Amino acid sequence: MYIKAGVDISRLNPEIRRTLKPVSVILNKERVLFGVSSTYEGNHPTHSKHYGHDAYNVSLSNIVGHLSQSAIKQNLGPDFDVVFESNLIHTEYYPK
């Protein structure tokens, strides 16, 4: 798994951090080139789960993200929101 320079995954809370492996497996299986591009760094809305260390973005190299997003959402279950946003997948821990 590629992690963009300056991105710190060490602060991610355990629930969301545990999703990095299954997300990586799914994207590798679908032959998607990807990298973790944001956790708490960068500009996010003030209410964003990024600042609470419960979210990350994965940048994608090709536009099959909507297919990957469905597989990731199904794998992670109802306590996680997985959103495809043009060239990235936003994943956050949001317990129901």
PDB file of N, CA and C in Angstrom:
ATOM      1  N   MET A   1       0.848  -1.179   0.000  1.00  0.00           N
ATOM      2  CA  MET A   1       0.000   0.000   0.000  1.00  0.00           C
ATOM      3  C   MET A   1       0.892   1.239   0.000  1.00  0.00           C
ATOM      4  N   TYR A   2       0.636   2.133  -0.928  1.00  0.00           N
ATOM      5  CA  TYR A   2       1.369   3.389  -1.009  1.00  0.00           C
ATOM      6  C   TYR A   2       0.722   4.401  -0.072  1.00  0.00           C
ATOM      7  N   ILE A   3       1.532   5.153   0.643  1.00  0.00           N
ATOM      8  CA  ILE A   3       1.045   6.234   1.495  1.00  0.00           C
ATOM      9  C   ILE A   3       1.748   7.508   1.038  1.00  0.00           C
ATOM     10  N   LYS A   4       0.971   8.495   0.658  1.00  0.00           N
ATOM     11  CA  LYS A   4       1.503   9.752   0.150  1.00  0.00           C
ATOM     12  C   LYS A   4       2.424  10.393   1.187  1.00  0.00           C
ATOM     13  N   ALA A   5       3.504  10.995   0.723  1.00  0.00           N
ATOM     14  CA  ALA A   5       4.431  11.688   1.615  1.00  0.00           C
ATOM     15  C   ALA A   5       3.680  12.734   2.434  1.00  0.00           C
ATOM     16  N   GLY A   6       3.923  12.738   3.737  1.00  0.00           N
ATOM     17  CA  GLY A   6       3.278  13.687   4.631  1.00  0.00           C
ATOM     18  C   GLY A   6       1.989  13.188   5.257  1.00  0.00           C
ATOM     19  N   VAL A   7       1.499  12.050   4.800  1.00  0.00           N
ATOM     20  CA  VAL A   7       0.272  11.478   5.364  1.00  0.00           C
ATOM     21  C   VAL A   7       0.649  10.578   6.532  1.00  0.00           C
ATOM     22  N   ASP A   8      -0.048  10.759   7.651  1.00  0.00           N
ATOM     23  CA  ASP A   8       0.257  10.038   8.888  1.00  0.00           C
ATOM     24  C   ASP A   8      -0.907   9.116   9.246  1.00  0.00           C
ATOM     25  N   ILE A   9      -0.721   7.808   9.037  1.00  0.00           N
ATOM     26  CA  ILE A   9      -1.794   6.867   9.388  1.00  0.00           C
ATOM     27  C   ILE A   9      -1.711   6.437  10.846  1.00  0.00           C
ATOM     28  N   SER A  10      -0.651   6.798  11.552  1.00  0.00           N
ATOM     29  CA  SER A  10      -0.466   6.333  12.931  1.00  0.00           C
ATOM     30  C   SER A  10      -1.504   6.895  13.891  1.00  0.00           C
ATOM     31  N   ARG A  11      -2.118   8.016  13.548  1.00  0.00           N
ATOM     32  CA  ARG A  11      -3.124   8.620  14.433  1.00  0.00           C
ATOM     33  C   ARG A  11      -4.536   8.083  14.198  1.00  0.00           C
ATOM     34  N   LEU A  12      -4.715   7.293  13.160  1.00  0.00           N
ATOM     35  CA  LEU A  12      -6.055   6.756  12.900  1.00  0.00           C
ATOM     36  C   LEU A  12      -6.510   5.910  14.079  1.00  0.00           C
ATOM     37  N   ASN A  13      -7.770   6.075  14.457  1.00  0.00           N
ATOM     38  CA  ASN A  13      -8.336   5.261  15.531  1.00  0.00           C
ATOM     39  C   ASN A  13      -8.392   3.800  15.087  1.00  0.00           C
ATOM     40  N   PRO A  14      -8.344   2.872  16.052  1.00  0.00           N
ATOM     41  CA  PRO A  14      -8.243   1.441  15.713  1.00  0.00           C
ATOM     42  C   PRO A  14      -9.318   0.944  14.745  1.00  0.00           C
ATOM     43  N   GLU A  15     -10.560   1.385  14.914  1.00  0.00           N
ATOM     44  CA  GLU A  15     -11.648   0.879  14.071  1.00  0.00           C
ATOM     45  C   GLU A  15     -11.416   1.211  12.600  1.00  0.00           C
ATOM     46  N   ILE A  16     -11.018   2.431  12.313  1.00  0.00           N
ATOM     47  CA  ILE A  16     -10.807   2.817  10.914  1.00  0.00           C
ATOM     48  C   ILE A  16      -9.461   2.302  10.412  1.00  0.00           C
ATOM     49  N   ARG A  17      -8.483   2.256  11.279  1.00  0.00           N
ATOM     50  CA  ARG A  17      -7.159   1.777  10.851  1.00  0.00           C
ATOM     51  C   ARG A  17      -7.222   0.317  10.407  1.00  0.00           C
ATOM     52  N   ARG A  18      -8.052  -0.477  11.076  1.00  0.00           N
ATOM     53  CA  ARG A  18      -8.194  -1.894  10.709  1.00  0.00           C
ATOM     54  C   ARG A  18      -8.759  -2.080   9.308  1.00  0.00           C
ATOM     55  N   THR A  19      -9.379  -1.060   8.749  1.00  0.00           N
ATOM     56  CA  THR A  19      -9.960  -1.194   7.407  1.00  0.00           C
ATOM     57  C   THR A  19      -8.926  -1.034   6.299  1.00  0.00           C
ATOM     58  N   LEU A  20      -7.751  -0.539   6.615  1.00  0.00           N
ATOM     59  CA  LEU A  20      -6.735  -0.334   5.574  1.00  0.00           C
ATOM     60  C   LEU A  20      -6.381  -1.635   4.858  1.00  0.00           C
ATOM     61  N   LYS A  21      -6.254  -2.717   5.595  1.00  0.00           N
ATOM     62  CA  LYS A  21      -5.886  -4.009   4.992  1.00  0.00           C
ATOM     63  C   LYS A  21      -6.970  -4.519   4.040  1.00  0.00           C
ATOM     64  N   PRO A  22      -8.248  -4.632   4.497  1.00  0.00           N
ATOM     65  CA  PRO A  22      -9.256  -5.129   3.550  1.00  0.00           C
ATOM     66  C   PRO A  22      -9.448  -4.214   2.340  1.00  0.00           C
ATOM     67  N   VAL A  23      -9.332  -2.908   2.530  1.00  0.00           N
ATOM     68  CA  VAL A  23      -9.442  -1.988   1.395  1.00  0.00           C
ATOM     69  C   VAL A  23      -8.299  -2.245   0.417  1.00  0.00           C
ATOM     70  N   SER A  24      -7.109  -2.427   0.937  1.00  0.00           N
ATOM     71  CA  SER A  24      -5.944  -2.723   0.105  1.00  0.00           C
ATOM     72  C   SER A  24      -6.135  -4.022  -0.675  1.00  0.00           C
ATOM     73  N   VAL A  25      -6.635  -5.043  -0.016  1.00  0.00           N
ATOM     74  CA  VAL A  25      -6.863  -6.338  -0.667  1.00  0.00           C
ATOM     75  C   VAL A  25      -7.872  -6.191  -1.811  1.00  0.00           C
ATOM     76  N   ILE A  26      -8.966  -5.487  -1.557  1.00  0.00           N
ATOM     77  CA  ILE A  26     -10.000  -5.303  -2.582  1.00  0.00           C
ATOM     78  C   ILE A  26      -9.440  -4.541  -3.778  1.00  0.00           C
ATOM     79  N   LEU A  27      -8.738  -3.450  -3.520  1.00  0.00           N
ATOM     80  CA  LEU A  27      -8.211  -2.642  -4.622  1.00  0.00           C
ATOM     81  C   LEU A  27      -7.136  -3.389  -5.404  1.00  0.00           C
ATOM     82  N   ASN A  28      -6.305  -4.154  -4.712  1.00  0.00           N
ATOM     83  CA  ASN A  28      -5.304  -4.963  -5.416  1.00  0.00           C
ATOM     84  C   ASN A  28      -5.969  -6.027  -6.280  1.00  0.00           C
ATOM     85  N   LYS A  29      -7.010  -6.660  -5.738  1.00  0.00           N
ATOM     86  CA  LYS A  29      -7.738  -7.693  -6.488  1.00  0.00           C
ATOM     87  C   LYS A  29      -8.353  -7.109  -7.757  1.00  0.00           C
ATOM     88  N   GLU A  30      -8.835  -5.879  -7.665  1.00  0.00           N
ATOM     89  CA  GLU A  30      -9.451  -5.216  -8.816  1.00  0.00           C
ATOM     90  C   GLU A  30      -8.419  -4.503  -9.692  1.00  0.00           C
ATOM     91  N   ARG A  31      -7.139  -4.683  -9.348  1.00  0.00           N
ATOM     92  CA  ARG A  31      -6.026  -4.113 -10.121  1.00  0.00           C
ATOM     93  C   ARG A  31      -6.106  -2.594 -10.237  1.00  0.00           C
ATOM     94  N   VAL A  32      -6.474  -1.973  -9.124  1.00  0.00           N
ATOM     95  CA  VAL A  32      -6.541  -0.518  -9.059  1.00  0.00           C
ATOM     96  C   VAL A  32      -5.257  -0.011  -8.409  1.00  0.00           C
ATOM     97  N   LEU A  33      -4.583   0.924  -9.065  1.00  0.00           N
ATOM     98  CA  LEU A  33      -3.436   1.573  -8.444  1.00  0.00           C
ATOM     99  C   LEU A  33      -3.975   2.641  -7.499  1.00  0.00           C
ATOM    100  N   PHE A  34      -3.470   2.667  -6.275  1.00  0.00           N
ATOM    101  CA  PHE A  34      -4.047   3.549  -5.266  1.00  0.00           C
ATOM    102  C   PHE A  34      -3.011   3.931  -4.227  1.00  0.00           C
ATOM    103  N   GLY A  35      -3.346   4.943  -3.453  1.00  0.00           N
ATOM    104  CA  GLY A  35      -2.510   5.351  -2.335  1.00  0.00           C
ATOM    105  C   GLY A  35      -3.332   6.120  -1.326  1.00  0.00           C
ATOM    106  N   VAL A  36      -3.008   5.960  -0.053  1.00  0.00           N
ATOM    107  CA  VAL A  36      -3.669   6.740   0.987  1.00  0.00           C
ATOM    108  C   VAL A  36      -3.182   8.179   0.823  1.00  0.00           C
ATOM    109  N   SER A  37      -4.105   9.088   0.550  1.00  0.00           N
ATOM    110  CA  SER A  37      -3.728  10.462   0.222  1.00  0.00           C
ATOM    111  C   SER A  37      -4.062  11.467   1.308  1.00  0.00           C
ATOM    112  N   SER A  38      -4.847  11.064   2.308  1.00  0.00           N
ATOM    113  CA  SER A  38      -5.224  12.016   3.350  1.00  0.00           C
ATOM    114  C   SER A  38      -5.796  11.287   4.559  1.00  0.00           C
ATOM    115  N   THR A  39      -5.389  11.742   5.743  1.00  0.00           N
ATOM    116  CA  THR A  39      -6.059  11.343   6.985  1.00  0.00           C
ATOM    117  C   THR A  39      -6.543  12.646   7.614  1.00  0.00           C
ATOM    118  N   TYR A  40      -5.863  13.149   8.629  1.00  0.00           N
ATOM    119  CA  TYR A  40      -6.266  14.418   9.241  1.00  0.00           C
ATOM    120  C   TYR A  40      -5.628  15.628   8.553  1.00  0.00           C
ATOM    121  N   GLU A  41      -4.648  15.378   7.682  1.00  0.00           N
ATOM    122  CA  GLU A  41      -3.964  16.473   7.007  1.00  0.00           C
ATOM    123  C   GLU A  41      -4.875  17.061   5.935  1.00  0.00           C
ATOM    124  N   GLY A  42      -4.548  18.231   5.504  1.00  0.00           N
ATOM    125  CA  GLY A  42      -5.273  18.829   4.389  1.00  0.00           C
ATOM    126  C   GLY A  42      -6.475  19.634   4.830  1.00  0.00           C
ATOM    127  N   ASN A  43      -7.255  20.041   3.856  1.00  0.00           N
ATOM    128  CA  ASN A  43      -8.442  20.857   4.110  1.00  0.00           C
ATOM    129  C   ASN A  43      -9.687  20.000   3.988  1.00  0.00           C
ATOM    130  N   HIS A  44     -10.397  19.906   5.081  1.00  0.00           N
ATOM    131  CA  HIS A  44     -11.640  19.142   5.132  1.00  0.00           C
ATOM    132  C   HIS A  44     -12.680  20.020   5.825  1.00  0.00           C
ATOM    133  N   PRO A  45     -13.965  19.752   5.616  1.00  0.00           N
ATOM    134  CA  PRO A  45     -14.981  20.517   6.351  1.00  0.00           C
ATOM    135  C   PRO A  45     -14.752  20.392   7.863  1.00  0.00           C
ATOM    136  N   THR A  46     -15.129  21.402   8.618  1.00  0.00           N
ATOM    137  CA  THR A  46     -14.868  21.406  10.063  1.00  0.00           C
ATOM    138  C   THR A  46     -15.484  20.214  10.782  1.00  0.00           C
ATOM    139  N   HIS A  47     -16.583  19.707  10.304  1.00  0.00           N
ATOM    140  CA  HIS A  47     -17.246  18.566  10.949  1.00  0.00           C
ATOM    141  C   HIS A  47     -16.692  17.215  10.480  1.00  0.00           C
ATOM    142  N   SER A  48     -15.681  17.248   9.646  1.00  0.00           N
ATOM    143  CA  SER A  48     -15.150  16.031   9.025  1.00  0.00           C
ATOM    144  C   SER A  48     -14.614  15.028  10.039  1.00  0.00           C
ATOM    145  N   LYS A  49     -14.841  13.769   9.763  1.00  0.00           N
ATOM    146  CA  LYS A  49     -14.291  12.680  10.573  1.00  0.00           C
ATOM    147  C   LYS A  49     -12.769  12.594  10.436  1.00  0.00           C
ATOM    148  N   HIS A  50     -12.213  13.245   9.416  1.00  0.00           N
ATOM    149  CA  HIS A  50     -10.756  13.273   9.256  1.00  0.00           C
ATOM    150  C   HIS A  50     -10.093  13.841  10.509  1.00  0.00           C
ATOM    151  N   TYR A  51     -10.636  14.928  11.044  1.00  0.00           N
ATOM    152  CA  TYR A  51     -10.017  15.595  12.194  1.00  0.00           C
ATOM    153  C   TYR A  51     -10.175  14.801  13.483  1.00  0.00           C
ATOM    154  N   GLY A  52     -11.140  13.897  13.533  1.00  0.00           N
ATOM    155  CA  GLY A  52     -11.307  13.009  14.682  1.00  0.00           C
ATOM    156  C   GLY A  52     -10.546  11.706  14.516  1.00  0.00           C
ATOM    157  N   HIS A  53      -9.742  11.602  13.458  1.00  0.00           N
ATOM    158  CA  HIS A  53      -8.919  10.424  13.163  1.00  0.00           C
ATOM    159  C   HIS A  53      -9.769   9.191  12.866  1.00  0.00           C
ATOM    160  N   ASP A  54     -10.943   9.432  12.275  1.00  0.00           N
ATOM    161  CA  ASP A  54     -11.852   8.348  11.917  1.00  0.00           C
ATOM    162  C   ASP A  54     -12.137   8.290  10.420  1.00  0.00           C
ATOM    163  N   ALA A  55     -11.251   8.869   9.596  1.00  0.00           N
ATOM    164  CA  ALA A  55     -11.477   8.853   8.148  1.00  0.00           C
ATOM    165  C   ALA A  55     -10.157   8.959   7.398  1.00  0.00           C
ATOM    166  N   TYR A  56     -10.182   8.438   6.176  1.00  0.00           N
ATOM    167  CA  TYR A  56      -9.044   8.607   5.270  1.00  0.00           C
ATOM    168  C   TYR A  56      -9.549   8.595   3.836  1.00  0.00           C
ATOM    169  N   ASN A  57      -8.726   9.125   2.950  1.00  0.00           N
ATOM    170  CA  ASN A  57      -9.017   9.103   1.521  1.00  0.00           C
ATOM    171  C   ASN A  57      -7.980   8.250   0.820  1.00  0.00           C
ATOM    172  N   VAL A  58      -8.432   7.527  -0.179  1.00  0.00           N
ATOM    173  CA  VAL A  58      -7.553   6.736  -1.027  1.00  0.00           C
ATOM    174  C   VAL A  58      -7.694   7.282  -2.444  1.00  0.00           C
ATOM    175  N   SER A  59      -6.604   7.806  -2.985  1.00  0.00           N
ATOM    176  CA  SER A  59      -6.608   8.291  -4.369  1.00  0.00           C
ATOM    177  C   SER A  59      -6.471   7.110  -5.317  1.00  0.00           C
ATOM    178  N   LEU A  60      -7.184   7.192  -6.431  1.00  0.00           N
ATOM    179  CA  LEU A  60      -7.201   6.109  -7.416  1.00  0.00           C
ATOM    180  C   LEU A  60      -6.562   6.572  -8.713  1.00  0.00           C
ATOM    181  N   SER A  61      -5.907   5.661  -9.390  1.00  0.00           N
ATOM    182  CA  SER A  61      -5.244   6.005 -10.645  1.00  0.00           C
ATOM    183  C   SER A  61      -6.140   5.807 -11.855  1.00  0.00           C
ATOM    184  N   ASN A  62      -7.226   5.095 -11.682  1.00  0.00           N
ATOM    185  CA  ASN A  62      -8.125   4.866 -12.806  1.00  0.00           C
ATOM    186  C   ASN A  62      -9.570   4.944 -12.328  1.00  0.00           C
ATOM    187  N   ILE A  63     -10.460   5.174 -13.244  1.00  0.00           N
ATOM    188  CA  ILE A  63     -11.845   5.448 -12.887  1.00  0.00           C
ATOM    189  C   ILE A  63     -12.674   4.166 -12.854  1.00  0.00           C
ATOM    190  N   VAL A  64     -12.375   3.326 -11.907  1.00  0.00           N
ATOM    191  CA  VAL A  64     -13.226   2.176 -11.603  1.00  0.00           C
ATOM    192  C   VAL A  64     -13.609   2.253 -10.132  1.00  0.00           C
ATOM    193  N   GLY A  65     -13.431   3.434  -9.569  1.00  0.00           N
ATOM    194  CA  GLY A  65     -13.675   3.630  -8.146  1.00  0.00           C
ATOM    195  C   GLY A  65     -15.078   3.303  -7.703  1.00  0.00           C
ATOM    196  N   HIS A  66     -16.066   3.565  -8.558  1.00  0.00           N
ATOM    197  CA  HIS A  66     -17.440   3.258  -8.175  1.00  0.00           C
ATOM    198  C   HIS A  66     -17.631   1.759  -7.968  1.00  0.00           C
ATOM    199  N   LEU A  67     -16.928   0.939  -8.747  1.00  0.00           N
ATOM    200  CA  LEU A  67     -17.001  -0.515  -8.561  1.00  0.00           C
ATOM    201  C   LEU A  67     -16.295  -0.917  -7.275  1.00  0.00           C
ATOM    202  N   SER A  68     -15.128  -0.337  -7.043  1.00  0.00           N
ATOM    203  CA  SER A  68     -14.370  -0.626  -5.829  1.00  0.00           C
ATOM    204  C   SER A  68     -15.129  -0.158  -4.600  1.00  0.00           C
ATOM    205  N   GLN A  69     -15.772   0.991  -4.700  1.00  0.00           N
ATOM    206  CA  GLN A  69     -16.529   1.548  -3.580  1.00  0.00           C
ATOM    207  C   GLN A  69     -17.604   0.578  -3.123  1.00  0.00           C
ATOM    208  N   SER A  70     -18.308  -0.037  -4.047  1.00  0.00           N
ATOM    209  CA  SER A  70     -19.359  -1.004  -3.700  1.00  0.00           C
ATOM    210  C   SER A  70     -18.778  -2.214  -2.978  1.00  0.00           C
ATOM    211  N   ALA A  71     -17.676  -2.733  -3.478  1.00  0.00           N
ATOM    212  CA  ALA A  71     -17.042  -3.900  -2.852  1.00  0.00           C
ATOM    213  C   ALA A  71     -16.526  -3.561  -1.458  1.00  0.00           C
ATOM    214  N   ILE A  72     -15.940  -2.380  -1.310  1.00  0.00           N
ATOM    215  CA  ILE A  72     -15.420  -1.963  -0.001  1.00  0.00           C
ATOM    216  C   ILE A  72     -16.564  -1.792   0.986  1.00  0.00           C
ATOM    217  N   LYS A  73     -17.625  -1.106   0.583  1.00  0.00           N
ATOM    218  CA  LYS A  73     -18.781  -0.881   1.463  1.00  0.00           C
ATOM    219  C   LYS A  73     -19.360  -2.208   1.930  1.00  0.00           C
ATOM    220  N   GLN A  74     -19.511  -3.141   1.021  1.00  0.00           N
ATOM    221  CA  GLN A  74     -20.064  -4.448   1.373  1.00  0.00           C
ATOM    222  C   GLN A  74     -19.153  -5.166   2.366  1.00  0.00           C
ATOM    223  N   ASN A  75     -17.850  -5.079   2.171  1.00  0.00           N
ATOM    224  CA  ASN A  75     -16.890  -5.754   3.037  1.00  0.00           C
ATOM    225  C   ASN A  75     -16.832  -5.136   4.428  1.00  0.00           C
ATOM    226  N   LEU A  76     -16.868  -3.811   4.522  1.00  0.00           N
ATOM    227  CA  LEU A  76     -16.689  -3.144   5.816  1.00  0.00           C
ATOM    228  C   LEU A  76     -17.948  -3.151   6.669  1.00  0.00           C
ATOM    229  N   GLY A  77     -19.110  -3.123   6.055  1.00  0.00           N
ATOM    230  CA  GLY A  77     -20.345  -3.200   6.813  1.00  0.00           C
ATOM    231  C   GLY A  77     -20.945  -1.849   7.175  1.00  0.00           C
ATOM    232  N   PRO A  78     -22.020  -1.877   7.972  1.00  0.00           N
ATOM    233  CA  PRO A  78     -22.842  -0.687   8.208  1.00  0.00           C
ATOM    234  C   PRO A  78     -22.204   0.406   9.066  1.00  0.00           C
ATOM    235  N   ASP A  79     -21.157   0.111   9.794  1.00  0.00           N
ATOM    236  CA  ASP A  79     -20.540   1.135  10.645  1.00  0.00           C
ATOM    237  C   ASP A  79     -19.540   2.019   9.905  1.00  0.00           C
ATOM    238  N   PHE A  80     -19.446   1.837   8.599  1.00  0.00           N
ATOM    239  CA  PHE A  80     -18.502   2.616   7.801  1.00  0.00           C
ATOM    240  C   PHE A  80     -19.214   3.233   6.610  1.00  0.00           C
ATOM    241  N   ASP A  81     -18.926   4.508   6.368  1.00  0.00           N
ATOM    242  CA  ASP A  81     -19.404   5.178   5.166  1.00  0.00           C
ATOM    243  C   ASP A  81     -18.273   5.150   4.150  1.00  0.00           C
ATOM    244  N   VAL A  82     -18.603   4.763   2.932  1.00  0.00           N
ATOM    245  CA  VAL A  82     -17.622   4.670   1.851  1.00  0.00           C
ATOM    246  C   VAL A  82     -18.210   5.429   0.667  1.00  0.00           C
ATOM    247  N   VAL A  83     -17.521   6.506   0.269  1.00  0.00           N
ATOM    248  CA  VAL A  83     -18.053   7.389  -0.762  1.00  0.00           C
ATOM    249  C   VAL A  83     -17.029   7.559  -1.879  1.00  0.00           C
ATOM    250  N   PHE A  84     -17.475   7.351  -3.119  1.00  0.00           N
ATOM    251  CA  PHE A  84     -16.620   7.582  -4.282  1.00  0.00           C
ATOM    252  C   PHE A  84     -16.757   9.041  -4.685  1.00  0.00           C
ATOM    253  N   GLU A  85     -15.626   9.756  -4.746  1.00  0.00           N
ATOM    254  CA  GLU A  85     -15.615  11.178  -5.108  1.00  0.00           C
ATOM    255  C   GLU A  85     -14.628  11.390  -6.257  1.00  0.00           C
ATOM    256  N   SER A  86     -15.062  11.368  -7.458  1.00  0.00           N
ATOM    257  CA  SER A  86     -14.318  11.535  -8.718  1.00  0.00           C
ATOM    258  C   SER A  86     -13.067  10.670  -8.823  1.00  0.00           C
ATOM    259  N   ASN A  87     -11.980  10.980  -8.139  1.00  0.00           N
ATOM    260  CA  ASN A  87     -10.764  10.167  -8.265  1.00  0.00           C
ATOM    261  C   ASN A  87     -10.278   9.619  -6.925  1.00  0.00           C
ATOM    262  N   LEU A  88     -11.173   9.571  -5.949  1.00  0.00           N
ATOM    263  CA  LEU A  88     -10.779   9.011  -4.654  1.00  0.00           C
ATOM    264  C   LEU A  88     -11.958   8.332  -3.980  1.00  0.00           C
ATOM    265  N   ILE A  89     -11.614   7.509  -3.002  1.00  0.00           N
ATOM    266  CA  ILE A  89     -12.627   6.882  -2.159  1.00  0.00           C
ATOM    267  C   ILE A  89     -12.410   7.383  -0.741  1.00  0.00           C
ATOM    268  N   HIS A  90     -13.458   7.963  -0.183  1.00  0.00           N
ATOM    269  CA  HIS A  90     -13.446   8.462   1.192  1.00  0.00           C
ATOM    270  C   HIS A  90     -14.058   7.376   2.068  1.00  0.00           C
ATOM    271  N   THR A  91     -13.338   6.972   3.110  1.00  0.00           N
ATOM    272  CA  THR A  91     -13.819   5.940   4.033  1.00  0.00           C
ATOM    273  C   THR A  91     -13.791   6.514   5.437  1.00  0.00           C
ATOM    274  N   GLU A  92     -14.917   6.368   6.159  1.00  0.00           N
ATOM    275  CA  GLU A  92     -14.960   6.877   7.531  1.00  0.00           C
ATOM    276  C   GLU A  92     -15.707   5.921   8.436  1.00  0.00           C
ATOM    277  N   TYR A  93     -15.281   5.920   9.693  1.00  0.00           N
ATOM    278  CA  TYR A  93     -15.954   5.135  10.723  1.00  0.00           C
ATOM    279  C   TYR A  93     -17.093   5.979  11.253  1.00  0.00           C
ATOM    280  N   TYR A  94     -18.292   5.468  11.119  1.00  0.00           N
ATOM    281  CA  TYR A  94     -19.497   6.194  11.505  1.00  0.00           C
ATOM    282  C   TYR A  94     -20.484   5.174  12.064  1.00  0.00           C
ATOM    283  N   PRO A  95     -20.254   4.736  13.323  1.00  0.00           N
ATOM    284  CA  PRO A  95     -21.088   3.658  13.875  1.00  0.00           C
ATOM    285  C   PRO A  95     -22.563   4.033  13.908  1.00  0.00           C
ATOM    286  N   LYS A  96     -23.377   3.089  13.522  1.00  0.00           N
ATOM    287  CA  LYS A  96     -24.832   3.303  13.474  1.00  0.00           C
ATOM    288  C   LYS A  96     -25.470   2.923  14.790  1.00  0.00           C
TER     289      LYS A  96
END
